[in-house]
Amino acid sequence: MKGSCLCGEVQYEVDTLSSPIMHCSCKTCRKAHSAAFNTCAAVKPEDFRWLKGEDKLSQFESSPGKLRKFCSVCGSQLISTKEGMPVHVLRVASLDDDPQQTPAFRIWKSDEVSWLGYEHDMPQYEEWHPNR
């Protein structure tokens, strides 16, 4: 699957997702994405490649050891990495190709905004998924 930022200066390729797709409503994701939640999935580093524009990437340490990587031209967030974690966290909405799956659950329900209706049968967790 290929993906890119809004302006197209940064492009990447992912062989496969390493986790189900999830919605994260934690305060950090909401602020970083200016949205009610972030849709993400884990991807192993060996299944992820930058195709173009790696030199255009900037990063921000949003919490100790967690780096959010984004295009320095348009600001689109693409992945995050964290010290000691065996996977990257991919921003699924930056994919140009269909991942052939839908979100499986929501995390950080405790931080969800009150003004958005979450009407569905998707499993939800107050904070992290129990198998994290």
Short mmCIF file of N, CA and C in Angstrom, two decimals, residues 8-54:
data_model
loop_
_atom_site.label_atom_id
_atom_site.label_comp_id
_atom_site.label_asym_id
_atom_site.label_seq_id
_atom_site.Cartn_x
_atom_site.Cartn_y
_atom_site.Cartn_z
N GLY A 8 2.09 15.84 -1.28
CA GLY A 8 2.74 14.84 -2.12
C GLY A 8 4.25 14.85 -2.08
N GLU A 9 4.84 15.74 -1.28
CA GLU A 9 6.30 15.80 -1.20
C GLU A 9 6.90 14.59 -0.49
N VAL A 10 6.12 13.96 0.42
CA VAL A 10 6.60 12.78 1.13
C VAL A 10 5.69 11.61 0.74
N GLN A 11 6.32 10.52 0.34
CA GLN A 11 5.58 9.32 -0.04
C GLN A 11 6.22 8.11 0.62
N TYR A 12 5.40 7.11 0.93
CA TYR A 12 5.89 5.90 1.58
C TYR A 12 5.14 4.69 1.05
N GLU A 13 5.62 3.52 1.46
CA GLU A 13 4.98 2.27 1.09
C GLU A 13 4.97 1.36 2.31
N VAL A 14 3.86 0.63 2.49
CA VAL A 14 3.69 -0.30 3.60
C VAL A 14 3.31 -1.66 3.01
N ASP A 15 4.03 -2.71 3.43
CA ASP A 15 3.71 -4.06 2.95
C ASP A 15 2.43 -4.59 3.58
N THR A 16 2.33 -4.43 4.91
CA THR A 16 1.18 -4.95 5.63
C THR A 16 1.04 -4.22 6.96
N LEU A 17 -0.16 -4.13 7.47
CA LEU A 17 -0.39 -3.57 8.80
C LEU A 17 -0.14 -4.67 9.82
N SER A 18 0.42 -4.30 10.95
CA SER A 18 0.76 -5.27 12.00
C SER A 18 -0.26 -5.33 13.12
N SER A 19 -1.30 -4.53 13.02
CA SER A 19 -2.36 -4.53 14.03
C SER A 19 -3.66 -4.18 13.35
N PRO A 20 -4.77 -4.39 14.04
CA PRO A 20 -6.03 -3.88 13.52
C PRO A 20 -5.98 -2.34 13.47
N ILE A 21 -6.81 -1.76 12.65
CA ILE A 21 -6.96 -0.31 12.63
C ILE A 21 -7.78 0.10 13.84
N MET A 22 -7.40 1.22 14.47
CA MET A 22 -8.10 1.69 15.66
C MET A 22 -8.27 3.20 15.61
N HIS A 23 -9.23 3.69 16.37
CA HIS A 23 -9.41 5.13 16.56
C HIS A 23 -8.88 5.47 17.95
N CYS A 24 -8.01 6.48 18.03
CA CYS A 24 -7.48 6.92 19.32
C CYS A 24 -8.00 8.32 19.62
N SER A 25 -8.66 8.47 20.77
CA SER A 25 -9.22 9.76 21.18
C SER A 25 -8.43 10.42 22.29
N CYS A 26 -7.19 10.00 22.54
CA CYS A 26 -6.41 10.63 23.61
C CYS A 26 -6.22 12.11 23.31
N LYS A 27 -6.02 12.89 24.35
CA LYS A 27 -5.89 14.34 24.19
C LYS A 27 -4.74 14.71 23.25
N THR A 28 -3.65 13.97 23.30
CA THR A 28 -2.50 14.27 22.45
C THR A 28 -2.84 14.06 20.98
N CYS A 29 -3.47 12.94 20.64
CA CYS A 29 -3.86 12.70 19.24
C CYS A 29 -4.87 13.74 18.77
N ARG A 30 -5.84 14.08 19.62
CA ARG A 30 -6.83 15.09 19.22
C ARG A 30 -6.16 16.41 18.89
N LYS A 31 -5.24 16.86 19.74
CA LYS A 31 -4.55 18.13 19.50
C LYS A 31 -3.65 18.05 18.27
N ALA A 32 -2.88 16.95 18.17
CA ALA A 32 -1.92 16.81 17.06
C ALA A 32 -2.61 16.77 15.70
N HIS A 33 -3.81 16.19 15.64
CA HIS A 33 -4.51 16.03 14.37
C HIS A 33 -5.64 17.04 14.18
N SER A 34 -5.89 17.87 15.19
CA SER A 34 -7.01 18.81 15.12
C SER A 34 -8.30 18.11 14.72
N ALA A 35 -8.53 16.97 15.35
CA ALA A 35 -9.69 16.14 15.03
C ALA A 35 -10.17 15.44 16.29
N ALA A 36 -11.37 14.88 16.23
CA ALA A 36 -11.93 14.20 17.39
C ALA A 36 -11.17 12.93 17.74
N PHE A 37 -10.52 12.32 16.76
CA PHE A 37 -9.70 11.14 17.00
C PHE A 37 -8.72 10.94 15.85
N ASN A 38 -7.74 10.11 16.08
CA ASN A 38 -6.74 9.72 15.08
C ASN A 38 -7.00 8.26 14.72
N THR A 39 -6.98 7.96 13.44
CA THR A 39 -7.14 6.58 13.00
C THR A 39 -5.76 6.04 12.67
N CYS A 40 -5.37 4.95 13.33
CA CYS A 40 -3.99 4.47 13.20
C CYS A 40 -3.93 2.95 13.23
N ALA A 41 -2.75 2.45 12.89
CA ALA A 41 -2.45 1.02 12.97
C ALA A 41 -0.94 0.87 13.12
N ALA A 42 -0.55 -0.21 13.73
CA ALA A 42 0.88 -0.50 13.87
C ALA A 42 1.41 -1.06 12.56
N VAL A 43 2.69 -0.77 12.32
CA VAL A 43 3.39 -1.34 11.17
C VAL A 43 4.83 -1.62 11.59
N LYS A 44 5.33 -2.81 11.24
CA LYS A 44 6.71 -3.16 11.57
C LYS A 44 7.65 -2.31 10.73
N PRO A 45 8.77 -1.87 11.30
CA PRO A 45 9.72 -1.06 10.53
C PRO A 45 10.17 -1.73 9.23
N GLU A 46 10.31 -3.06 9.25
CA GLU A 46 10.75 -3.74 8.03
C GLU A 46 9.66 -3.80 6.95
N ASP A 47 8.42 -3.46 7.32
CA ASP A 47 7.31 -3.42 6.36
C ASP A 47 7.00 -2.01 5.89
N PHE A 48 7.84 -1.04 6.27
CA PHE A 48 7.61 0.37 5.96
C PHE A 48 8.84 0.95 5.26
N ARG A 49 8.61 1.70 4.17
CA ARG A 49 9.70 2.34 3.43
C ARG A 49 9.30 3.74 2.97
N TRP A 50 10.20 4.67 3.13
CA TRP A 50 10.01 6.00 2.55
C TRP A 50 10.37 5.89 1.07
N LEU A 51 9.51 6.37 0.19
CA LEU A 51 9.75 6.34 -1.25
C LEU A 51 10.28 7.66 -1.78
N LYS A 52 9.86 8.73 -1.14
CA LYS A 52 10.21 10.07 -1.61
C LYS A 52 10.08 11.06 -0.45
N GLY A 53 10.99 12.01 -0.38
CA GLY A 53 10.84 13.13 0.52
C GLY A 53 11.22 12.91 1.97
N GLU A 54 11.98 11.87 2.25
CA GLU A 54 12.37 11.65 3.65
C GLU A 54 13.10 12.87 4.20
#
